[in-house]
CSV table of C-alpha atoms and ligand atoms in Angstrom, one decimal:
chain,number,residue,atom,x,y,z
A,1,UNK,CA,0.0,0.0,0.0
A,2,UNK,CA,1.5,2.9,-1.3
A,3,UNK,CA,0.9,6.7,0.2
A,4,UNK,CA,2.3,10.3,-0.5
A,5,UNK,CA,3.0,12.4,2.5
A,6,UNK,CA,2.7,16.0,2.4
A,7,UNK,CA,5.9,16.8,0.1
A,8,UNK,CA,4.9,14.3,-2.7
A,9,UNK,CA,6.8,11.3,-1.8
A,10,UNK,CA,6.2,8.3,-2.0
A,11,UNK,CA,5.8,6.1,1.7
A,12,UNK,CA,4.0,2.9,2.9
A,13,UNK,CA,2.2,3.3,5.9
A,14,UNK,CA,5.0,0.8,7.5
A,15,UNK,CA,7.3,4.1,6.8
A,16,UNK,CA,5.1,6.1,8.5
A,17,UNK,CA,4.7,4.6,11.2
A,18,UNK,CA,8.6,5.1,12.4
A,19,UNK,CA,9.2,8.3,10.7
A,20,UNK,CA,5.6,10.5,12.1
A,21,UNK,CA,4.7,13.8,11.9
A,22,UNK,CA,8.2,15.9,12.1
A,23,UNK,CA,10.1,13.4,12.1
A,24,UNK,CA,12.9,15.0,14.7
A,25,UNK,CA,12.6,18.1,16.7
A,26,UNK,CA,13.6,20.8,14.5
A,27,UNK,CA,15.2,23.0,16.9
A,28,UNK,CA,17.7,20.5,18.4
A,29,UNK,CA,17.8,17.6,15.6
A,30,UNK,CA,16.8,15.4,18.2
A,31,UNK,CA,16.0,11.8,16.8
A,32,UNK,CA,13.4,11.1,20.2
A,33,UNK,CA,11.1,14.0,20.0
A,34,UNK,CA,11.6,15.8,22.8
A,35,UNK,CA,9.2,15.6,25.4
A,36,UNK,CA,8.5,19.7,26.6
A,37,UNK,CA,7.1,19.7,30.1
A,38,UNK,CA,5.8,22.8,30.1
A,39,UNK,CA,2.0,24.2,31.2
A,40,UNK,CA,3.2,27.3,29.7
A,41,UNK,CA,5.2,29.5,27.2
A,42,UNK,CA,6.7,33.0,27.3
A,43,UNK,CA,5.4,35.4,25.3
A,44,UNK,CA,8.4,37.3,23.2
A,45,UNK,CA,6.5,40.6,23.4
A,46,UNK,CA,3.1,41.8,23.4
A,47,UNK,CA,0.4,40.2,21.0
A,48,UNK,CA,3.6,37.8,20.3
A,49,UNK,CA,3.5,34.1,20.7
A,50,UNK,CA,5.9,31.2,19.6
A,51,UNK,CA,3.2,29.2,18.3
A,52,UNK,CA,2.2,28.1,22.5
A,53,UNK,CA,1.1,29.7,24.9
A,54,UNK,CA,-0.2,26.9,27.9
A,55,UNK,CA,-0.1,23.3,27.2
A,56,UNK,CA,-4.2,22.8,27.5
A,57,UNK,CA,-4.0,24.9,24.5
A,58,UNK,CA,-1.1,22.9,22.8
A,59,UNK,CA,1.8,21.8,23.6
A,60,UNK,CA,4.7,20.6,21.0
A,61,UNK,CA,5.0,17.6,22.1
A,62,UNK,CA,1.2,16.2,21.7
A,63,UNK,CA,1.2,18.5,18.7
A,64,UNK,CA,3.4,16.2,17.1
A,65,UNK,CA,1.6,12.8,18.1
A,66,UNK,CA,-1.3,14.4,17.0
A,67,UNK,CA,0.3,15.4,13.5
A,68,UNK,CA,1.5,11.5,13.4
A,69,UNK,CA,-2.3,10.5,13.8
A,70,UNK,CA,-3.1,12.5,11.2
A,71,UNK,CA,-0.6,11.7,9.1
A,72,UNK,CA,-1.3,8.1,9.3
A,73,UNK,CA,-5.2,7.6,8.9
A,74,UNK,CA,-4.9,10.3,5.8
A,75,UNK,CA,-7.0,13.1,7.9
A,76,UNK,CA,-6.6,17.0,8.2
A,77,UNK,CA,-6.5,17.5,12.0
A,78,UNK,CA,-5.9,15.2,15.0
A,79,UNK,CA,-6.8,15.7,18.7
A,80,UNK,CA,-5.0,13.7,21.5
A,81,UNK,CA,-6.8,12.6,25.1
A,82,UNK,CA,-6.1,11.4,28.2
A,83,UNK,CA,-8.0,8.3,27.1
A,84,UNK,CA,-10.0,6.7,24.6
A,85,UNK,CA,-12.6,7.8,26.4
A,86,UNK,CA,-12.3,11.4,27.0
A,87,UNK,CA,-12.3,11.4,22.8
A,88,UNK,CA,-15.1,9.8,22.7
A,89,UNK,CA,-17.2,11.9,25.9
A,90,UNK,CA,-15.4,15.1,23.2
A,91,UNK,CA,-17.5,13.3,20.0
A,92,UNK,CA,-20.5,13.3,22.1
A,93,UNK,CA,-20.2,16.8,23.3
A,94,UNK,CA,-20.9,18.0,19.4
A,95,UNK,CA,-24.4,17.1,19.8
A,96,UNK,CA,-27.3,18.7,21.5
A,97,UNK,CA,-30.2,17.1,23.5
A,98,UNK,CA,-32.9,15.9,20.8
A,99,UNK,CA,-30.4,14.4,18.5
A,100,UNK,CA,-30.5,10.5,18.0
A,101,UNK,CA,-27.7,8.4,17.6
A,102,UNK,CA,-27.3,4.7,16.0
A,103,UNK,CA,-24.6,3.1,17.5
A,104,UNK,CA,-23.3,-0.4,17.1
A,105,UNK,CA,-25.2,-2.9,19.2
A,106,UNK,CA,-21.8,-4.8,20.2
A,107,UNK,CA,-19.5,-2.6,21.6
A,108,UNK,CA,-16.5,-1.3,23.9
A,109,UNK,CA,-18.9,-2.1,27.5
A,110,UNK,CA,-17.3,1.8,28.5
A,111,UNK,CA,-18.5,3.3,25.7
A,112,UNK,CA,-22.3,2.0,26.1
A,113,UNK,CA,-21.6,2.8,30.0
A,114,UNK,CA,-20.5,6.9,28.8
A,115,UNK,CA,-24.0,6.8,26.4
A,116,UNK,CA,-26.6,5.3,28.8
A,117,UNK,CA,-25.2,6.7,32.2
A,118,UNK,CA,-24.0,9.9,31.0
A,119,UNK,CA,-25.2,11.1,28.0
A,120,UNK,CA,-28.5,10.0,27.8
A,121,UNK,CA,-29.4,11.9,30.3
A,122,UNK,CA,-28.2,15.0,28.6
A,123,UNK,CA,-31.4,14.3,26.0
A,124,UNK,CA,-29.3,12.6,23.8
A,125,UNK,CA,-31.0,9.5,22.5
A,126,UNK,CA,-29.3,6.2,21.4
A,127,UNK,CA,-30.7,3.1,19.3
A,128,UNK,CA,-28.3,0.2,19.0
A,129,UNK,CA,-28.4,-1.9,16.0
A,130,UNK,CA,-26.3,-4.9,14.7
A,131,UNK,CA,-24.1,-2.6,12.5
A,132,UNK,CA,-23.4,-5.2,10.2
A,133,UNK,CA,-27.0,-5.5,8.7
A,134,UNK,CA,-27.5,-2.8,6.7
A,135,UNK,CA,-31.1,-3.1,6.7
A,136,UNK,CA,-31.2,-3.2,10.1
A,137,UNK,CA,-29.7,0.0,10.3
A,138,UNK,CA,-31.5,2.0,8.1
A,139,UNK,CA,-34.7,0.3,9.7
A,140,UNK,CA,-33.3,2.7,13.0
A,141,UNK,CA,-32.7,6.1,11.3
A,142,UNK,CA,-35.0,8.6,12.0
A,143,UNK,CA,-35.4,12.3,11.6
A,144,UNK,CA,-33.8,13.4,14.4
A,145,UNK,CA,-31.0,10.9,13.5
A,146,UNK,CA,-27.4,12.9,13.9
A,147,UNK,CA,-24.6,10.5,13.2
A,148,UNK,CA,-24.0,6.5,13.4
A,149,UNK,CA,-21.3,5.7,15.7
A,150,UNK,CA,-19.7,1.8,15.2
A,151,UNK,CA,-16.7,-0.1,16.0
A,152,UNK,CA,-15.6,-3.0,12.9
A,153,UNK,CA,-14.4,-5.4,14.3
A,154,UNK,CA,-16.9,-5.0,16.9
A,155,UNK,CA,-15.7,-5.9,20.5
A,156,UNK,CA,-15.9,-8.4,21.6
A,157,UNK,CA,-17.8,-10.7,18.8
A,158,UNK,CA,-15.6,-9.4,15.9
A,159,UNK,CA,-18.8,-8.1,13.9
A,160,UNK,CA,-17.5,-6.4,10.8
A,161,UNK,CA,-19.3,-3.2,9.4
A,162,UNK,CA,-19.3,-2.7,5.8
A,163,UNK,CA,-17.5,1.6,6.6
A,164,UNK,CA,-18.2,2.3,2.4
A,165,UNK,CA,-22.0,1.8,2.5
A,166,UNK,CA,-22.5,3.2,5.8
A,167,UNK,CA,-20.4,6.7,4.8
A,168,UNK,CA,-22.8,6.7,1.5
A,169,UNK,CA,-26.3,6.1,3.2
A,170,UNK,CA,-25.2,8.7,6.2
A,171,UNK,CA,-23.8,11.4,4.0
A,172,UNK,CA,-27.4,11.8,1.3
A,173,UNK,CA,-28.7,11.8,4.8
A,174,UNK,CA,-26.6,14.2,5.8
A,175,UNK,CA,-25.6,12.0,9.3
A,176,UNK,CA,-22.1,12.0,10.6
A,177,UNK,CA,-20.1,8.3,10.9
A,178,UNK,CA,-18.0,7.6,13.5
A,179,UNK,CA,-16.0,4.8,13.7
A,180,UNK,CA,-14.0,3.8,16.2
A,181,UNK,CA,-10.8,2.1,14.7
A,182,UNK,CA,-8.7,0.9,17.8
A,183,UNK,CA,-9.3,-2.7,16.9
A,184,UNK,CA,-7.6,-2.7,13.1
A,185,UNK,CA,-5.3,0.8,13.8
A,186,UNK,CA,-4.7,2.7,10.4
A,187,UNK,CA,-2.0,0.2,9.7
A,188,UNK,CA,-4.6,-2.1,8.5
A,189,UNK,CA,-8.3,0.2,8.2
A,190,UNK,CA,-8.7,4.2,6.9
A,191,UNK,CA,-12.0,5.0,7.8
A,192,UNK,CA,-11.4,8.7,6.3
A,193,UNK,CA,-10.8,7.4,3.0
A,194,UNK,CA,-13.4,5.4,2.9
A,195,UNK,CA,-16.0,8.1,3.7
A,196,UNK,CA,-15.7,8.3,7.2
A,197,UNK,CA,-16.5,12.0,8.9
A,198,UNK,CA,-14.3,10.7,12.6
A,199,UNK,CA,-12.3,8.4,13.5
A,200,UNK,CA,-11.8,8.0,17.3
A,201,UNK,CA,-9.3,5.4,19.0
A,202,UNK,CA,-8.6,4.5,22.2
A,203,UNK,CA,-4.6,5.1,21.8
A,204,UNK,CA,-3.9,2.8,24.9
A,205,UNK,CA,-4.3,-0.2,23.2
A,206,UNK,CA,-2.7,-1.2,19.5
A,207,UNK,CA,-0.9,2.6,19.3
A,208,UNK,CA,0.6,2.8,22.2
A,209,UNK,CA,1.2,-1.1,21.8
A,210,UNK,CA,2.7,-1.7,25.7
A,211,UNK,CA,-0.1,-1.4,28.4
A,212,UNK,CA,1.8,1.2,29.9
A,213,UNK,CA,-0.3,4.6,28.9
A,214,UNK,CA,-3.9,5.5,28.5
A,215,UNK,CA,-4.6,7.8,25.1
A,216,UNK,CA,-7.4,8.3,22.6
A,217,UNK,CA,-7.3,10.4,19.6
A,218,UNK,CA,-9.5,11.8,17.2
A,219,UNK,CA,-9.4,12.5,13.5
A,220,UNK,CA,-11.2,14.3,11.2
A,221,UNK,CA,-10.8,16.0,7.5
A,222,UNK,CA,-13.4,18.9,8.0
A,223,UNK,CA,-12.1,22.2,9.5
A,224,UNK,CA,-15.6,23.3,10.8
A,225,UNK,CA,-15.5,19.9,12.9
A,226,UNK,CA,-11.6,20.5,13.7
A,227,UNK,CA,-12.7,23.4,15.3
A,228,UNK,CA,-15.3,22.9,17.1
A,229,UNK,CA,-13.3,19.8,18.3
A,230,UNK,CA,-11.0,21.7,18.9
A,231,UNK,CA,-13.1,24.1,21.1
A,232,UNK,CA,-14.2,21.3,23.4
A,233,UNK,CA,-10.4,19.8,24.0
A,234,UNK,CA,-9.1,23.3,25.5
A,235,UNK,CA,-12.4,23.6,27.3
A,236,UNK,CA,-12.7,21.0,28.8
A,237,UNK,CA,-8.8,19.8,29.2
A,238,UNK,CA,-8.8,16.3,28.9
A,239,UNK,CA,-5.6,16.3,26.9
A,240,UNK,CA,-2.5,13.7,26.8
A,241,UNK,CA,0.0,14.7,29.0
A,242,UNK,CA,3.4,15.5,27.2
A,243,UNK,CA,5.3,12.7,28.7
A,244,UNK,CA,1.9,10.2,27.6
A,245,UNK,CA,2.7,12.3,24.2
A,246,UNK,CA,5.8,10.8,24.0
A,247,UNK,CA,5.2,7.5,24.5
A,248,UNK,CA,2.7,6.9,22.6
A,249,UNK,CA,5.2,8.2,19.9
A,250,UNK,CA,7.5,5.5,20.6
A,251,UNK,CA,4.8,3.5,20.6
A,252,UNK,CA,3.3,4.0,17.0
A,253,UNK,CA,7.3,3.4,16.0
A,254,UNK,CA,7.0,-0.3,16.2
A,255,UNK,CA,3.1,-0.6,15.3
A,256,UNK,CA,3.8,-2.6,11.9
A,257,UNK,CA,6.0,-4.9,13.3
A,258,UNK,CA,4.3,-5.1,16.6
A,259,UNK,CA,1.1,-5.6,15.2
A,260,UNK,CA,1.9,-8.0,11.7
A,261,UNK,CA,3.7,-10.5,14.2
A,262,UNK,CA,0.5,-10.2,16.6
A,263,UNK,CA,-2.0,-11.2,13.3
A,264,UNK,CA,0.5,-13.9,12.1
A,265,UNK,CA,-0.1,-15.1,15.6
A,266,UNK,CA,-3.7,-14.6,15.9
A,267,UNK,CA,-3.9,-16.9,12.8
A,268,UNK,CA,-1.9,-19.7,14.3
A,269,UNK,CA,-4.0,-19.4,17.4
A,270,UNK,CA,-7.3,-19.2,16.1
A,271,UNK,CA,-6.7,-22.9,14.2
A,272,UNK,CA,-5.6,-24.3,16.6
A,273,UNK,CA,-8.4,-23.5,18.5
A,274,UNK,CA,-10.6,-24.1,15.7
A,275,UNK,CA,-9.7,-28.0,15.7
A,276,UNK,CA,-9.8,-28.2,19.9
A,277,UNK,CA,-12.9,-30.1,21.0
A,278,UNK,CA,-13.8,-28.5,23.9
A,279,UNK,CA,-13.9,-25.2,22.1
A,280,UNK,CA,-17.5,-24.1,20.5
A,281,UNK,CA,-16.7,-21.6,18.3
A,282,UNK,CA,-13.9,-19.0,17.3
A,283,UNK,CA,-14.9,-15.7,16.3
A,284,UNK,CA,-11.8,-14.2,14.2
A,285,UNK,CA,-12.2,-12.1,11.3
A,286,UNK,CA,-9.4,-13.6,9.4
A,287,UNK,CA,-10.8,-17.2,9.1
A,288,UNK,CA,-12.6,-17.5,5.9
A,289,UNK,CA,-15.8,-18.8,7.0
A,290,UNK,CA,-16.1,-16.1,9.4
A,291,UNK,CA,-18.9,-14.1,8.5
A,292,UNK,CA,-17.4,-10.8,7.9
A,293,UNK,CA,-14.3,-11.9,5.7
A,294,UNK,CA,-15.0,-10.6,2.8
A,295,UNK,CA,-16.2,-7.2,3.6
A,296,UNK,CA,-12.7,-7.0,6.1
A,297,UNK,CA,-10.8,-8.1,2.9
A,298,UNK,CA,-12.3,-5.4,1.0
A,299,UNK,CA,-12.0,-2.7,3.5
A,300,UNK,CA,-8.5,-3.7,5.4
A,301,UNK,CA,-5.4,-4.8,4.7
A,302,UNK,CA,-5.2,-7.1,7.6
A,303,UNK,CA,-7.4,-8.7,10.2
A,304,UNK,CA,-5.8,-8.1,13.4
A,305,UNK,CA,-5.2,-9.9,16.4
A,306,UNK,CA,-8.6,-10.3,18.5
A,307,UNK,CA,-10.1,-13.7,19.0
A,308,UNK,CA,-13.0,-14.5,20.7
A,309,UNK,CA,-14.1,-17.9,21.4
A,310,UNK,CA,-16.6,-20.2,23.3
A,311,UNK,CA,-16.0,-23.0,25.0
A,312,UNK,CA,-18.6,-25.7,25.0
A,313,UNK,CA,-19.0,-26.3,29.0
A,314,UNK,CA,-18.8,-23.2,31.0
A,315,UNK,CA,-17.0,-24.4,33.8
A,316,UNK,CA,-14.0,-24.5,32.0
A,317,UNK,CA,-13.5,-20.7,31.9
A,318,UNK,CA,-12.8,-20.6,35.5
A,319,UNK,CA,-10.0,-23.2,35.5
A,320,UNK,CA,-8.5,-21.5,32.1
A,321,UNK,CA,-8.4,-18.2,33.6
A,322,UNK,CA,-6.8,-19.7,37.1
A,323,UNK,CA,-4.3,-22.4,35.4
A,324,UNK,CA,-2.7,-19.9,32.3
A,325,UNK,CA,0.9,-18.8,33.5
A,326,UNK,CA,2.2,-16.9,30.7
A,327,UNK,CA,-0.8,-15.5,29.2
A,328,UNK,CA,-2.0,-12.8,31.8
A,329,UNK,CA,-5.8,-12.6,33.1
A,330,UNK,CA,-6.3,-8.5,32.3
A,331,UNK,CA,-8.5,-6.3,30.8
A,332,UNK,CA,-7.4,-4.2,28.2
A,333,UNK,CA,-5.7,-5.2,24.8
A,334,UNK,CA,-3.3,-4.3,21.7
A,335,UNK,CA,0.0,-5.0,24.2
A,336,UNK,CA,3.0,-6.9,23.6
A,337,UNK,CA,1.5,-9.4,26.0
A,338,UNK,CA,-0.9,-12.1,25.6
A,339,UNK,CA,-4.0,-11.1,27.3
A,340,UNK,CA,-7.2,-13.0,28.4
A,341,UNK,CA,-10.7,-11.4,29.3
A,342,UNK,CA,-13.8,-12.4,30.2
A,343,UNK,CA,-15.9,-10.2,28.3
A,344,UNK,CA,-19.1,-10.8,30.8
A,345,UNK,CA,-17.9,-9.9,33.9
A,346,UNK,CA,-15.4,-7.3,32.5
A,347,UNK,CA,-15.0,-4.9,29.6
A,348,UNK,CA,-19.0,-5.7,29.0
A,349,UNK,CA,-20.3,-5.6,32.6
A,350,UNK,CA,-21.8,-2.5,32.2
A,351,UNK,CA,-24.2,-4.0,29.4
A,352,UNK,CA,-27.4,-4.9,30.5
A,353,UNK,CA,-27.5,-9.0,30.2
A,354,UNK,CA,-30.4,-9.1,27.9
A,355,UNK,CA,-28.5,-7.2,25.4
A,356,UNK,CA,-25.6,-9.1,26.7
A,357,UNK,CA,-27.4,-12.5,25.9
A,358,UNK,CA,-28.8,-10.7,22.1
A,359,UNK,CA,-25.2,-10.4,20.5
A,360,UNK,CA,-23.8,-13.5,22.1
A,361,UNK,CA,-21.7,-12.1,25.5
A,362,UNK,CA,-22.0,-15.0,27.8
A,363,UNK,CA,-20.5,-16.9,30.6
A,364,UNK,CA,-18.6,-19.5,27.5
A,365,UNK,CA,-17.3,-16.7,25.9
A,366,UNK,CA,-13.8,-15.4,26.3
A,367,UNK,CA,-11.5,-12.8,24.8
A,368,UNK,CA,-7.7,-13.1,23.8
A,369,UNK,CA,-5.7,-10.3,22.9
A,370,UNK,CA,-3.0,-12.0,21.3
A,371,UNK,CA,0.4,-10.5,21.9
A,372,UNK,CA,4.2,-10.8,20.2
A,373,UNK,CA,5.1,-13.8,22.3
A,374,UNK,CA,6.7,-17.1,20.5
A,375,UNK,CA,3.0,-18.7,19.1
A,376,UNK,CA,3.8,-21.8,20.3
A,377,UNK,CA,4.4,-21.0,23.6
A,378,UNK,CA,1.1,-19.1,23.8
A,379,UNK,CA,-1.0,-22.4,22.6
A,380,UNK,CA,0.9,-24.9,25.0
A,381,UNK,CA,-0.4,-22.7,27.3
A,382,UNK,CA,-3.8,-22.5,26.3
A,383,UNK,CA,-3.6,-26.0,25.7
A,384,UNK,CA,-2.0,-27.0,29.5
A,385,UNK,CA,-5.1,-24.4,31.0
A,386,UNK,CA,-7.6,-26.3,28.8
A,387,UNK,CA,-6.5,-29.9,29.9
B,401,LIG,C1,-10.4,0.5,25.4
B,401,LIG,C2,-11.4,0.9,24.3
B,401,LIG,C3,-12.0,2.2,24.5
B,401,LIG,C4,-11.8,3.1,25.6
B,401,LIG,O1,-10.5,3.6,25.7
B,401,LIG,P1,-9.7,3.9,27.0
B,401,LIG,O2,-8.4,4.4,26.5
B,401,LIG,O3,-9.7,2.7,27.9
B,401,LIG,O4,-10.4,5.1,27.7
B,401,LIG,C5,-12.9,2.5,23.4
B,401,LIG,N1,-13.1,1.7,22.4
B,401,LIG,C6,-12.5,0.5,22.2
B,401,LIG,C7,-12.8,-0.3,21.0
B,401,LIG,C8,-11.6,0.1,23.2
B,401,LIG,O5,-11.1,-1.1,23.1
């Protein structure tokens, strides 16, 4: 997949990823881009400003991680958060009470929690639909309809949305998409260039790439929704901290090699566990049979490293989760590590257990986050917790 940046040239994204926004800090030549801890900036005279004045405003150092995130899902403007979030309580903040939004019925269980708990109340209103069905969809829209917010791959049951059809229907409708692309990172998934009006990721995850910071970001191509965006980020103040900045920098350095070895083990993984007998089913957007495949294929260039699976007796979950020794038992994915969750009682405990029970979250189903570990060593392990 070949890109030009800004100056013409010709880079692949897997250039990107190392080289980011400047590149090196211009004043020094510094290679590591320099993390300024600063709240605030002298003025060089009156009505005179070097570009910063106090870091809620902007500070160099998340200016350039936000420039990177621009640069890398093909958008105008990027905002960085103390979470993924904070982005997403920003995206909300654009609408007014009486506005309706469709949002994907499986989902980030924090992101349903922020819409029923705190938004809703606000007189926003939400409909969630399986995103995958178009007609189902359209079947939610109604007048008052302001945008369609969805995750593909969904989390936890790897539901993929078709992002092209969506853009189209919302934009002679004249609705905003959102999609949240922390699962497939713009390594593998643009949603911009496929239509897309925001992108929002939770940066703590694939970007930052070592469960060591919380981030989110958001990205857009329109300057009228930069800047009202941008409005809501220095008023409210729920930026990235510089030194958070800078390591989600470092982070986004190694994303294609980070996240390529995590898919080639995700594939290894999810056969093997497709041939165990005590496990149900694998949900994995890069086996063939699963049911969004082709519409991934058309839309990514990869299929990432989230597997879900159920196991056929449910009593098995609890000795898996207490007999695994190298894979860890943690919320959270995208990390270097092999992760395990139990989407029920964790990410997705704040979701109701009817609609729990609708899209499939249940006490058989589990989550891995599959990490850069030797893929070997990660299935004798599942396969030692199993037996
Ligand atoms: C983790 C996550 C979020 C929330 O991000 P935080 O950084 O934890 O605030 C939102 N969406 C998805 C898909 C996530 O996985």
């Amino acid at each position: 997949m070949v890109v030009f940046d800004g100056n013409g040239r010709k880079l692949s994204i897997e250039t990107k990823v190392v080289h980011g926004g400047k590149y090196y800090d211009p004043q020094t030549g510094a290679v590591s881009f320099p993390i300024y801890q600063s709240a605030t900036f002298r003025h060089p005279g009156l009505n005179q400003t070097t570009g910063y004045d106090y870091s809620r405003l902007q500070n160099p150092t998340r200016e350039e991680v936000e420039n990177t995130l621009a640069y890398l899902e093909n958008g105008n403007f990027a905002f960085a958060f103390s979470s993924g979030m904070a982005a997403i309580s920003t995206i909300l903040s654009l609408f007014a009470p009486g506005q309706h939004i469709v949002v994907s019925d499986d989902l980030y269980g924090g992101t349903y929690r922020l819409f029923e708990e705190v938004y809703k109340k606000y007189g926003i209103e939400f409909s969630y639909v399986d995103t995958s069905k178009i007609e189902e969809l359209e079947n939610c829209l109604k007048e008052n309809t302001a945008a369609i917010f969805f995750e593909t791959p969904t989390n936890p049951m790897m539901k993929v949305a078709d992002i092209k059809l969506i853009t189209e229907l919302a934009k002679n409708l004249n609705i905003l998409t959102i999609v949240d692309n922390t699962f497939h990172t713009p390594l593998y998934q643009k949603p911009l260039d496929l239509g897309a009006d925001i992108v929002v990721h939770s940066g703590t995850k694939y970007l930052g790439g070592h469960n060591d910071t919380l981030a989110g970001f958001i990205v857009v191509n329109d300057i009228n929704l930069a800047e009202r965006i941008k409005l809501i980020q220095k008023s409210e103040g729920a930026v990235l901290s510089p030194f958070d900045s800078w390591l989600i920098l470092r982070g986004i350095k190694t994303l294609s090699v980070r996240l390529n070895k995590q898919q080639e083990n995700a594939l290894e993984i999810a056969h093997w566990l497709k041939q165990n007998e005590k496990v149900e089913k694998v949900y994995y957007v890069g086996l063939p049979e699963h049911d969004g495949y082709e519409i991934n294929k058309k839309q990514a260039s990869g299929f990432g490293a989230m597997i879900s699976f159920t196991v056929k007796d449910s009593a098995l979950v609890e000795r898996i989760l207490e007999r695994i020794e190298l894979i860890m038992f943690a919320e959270s994915l995208g990390g270097v590590e092999t992760l395990i969750t139990y989407p029920m009682i964790q990410t997705h405990a704040a979701i109701p257990k009817k609609v729990r029970d609708r899209i499939g979250v249940n006490e058989n189903l589990l989550r891995l986050s599959v990490g850069i570990e030797n893929d070997e060593d990660i299935i004798k392990d599942l396969e030692q917790a199993m037996g």
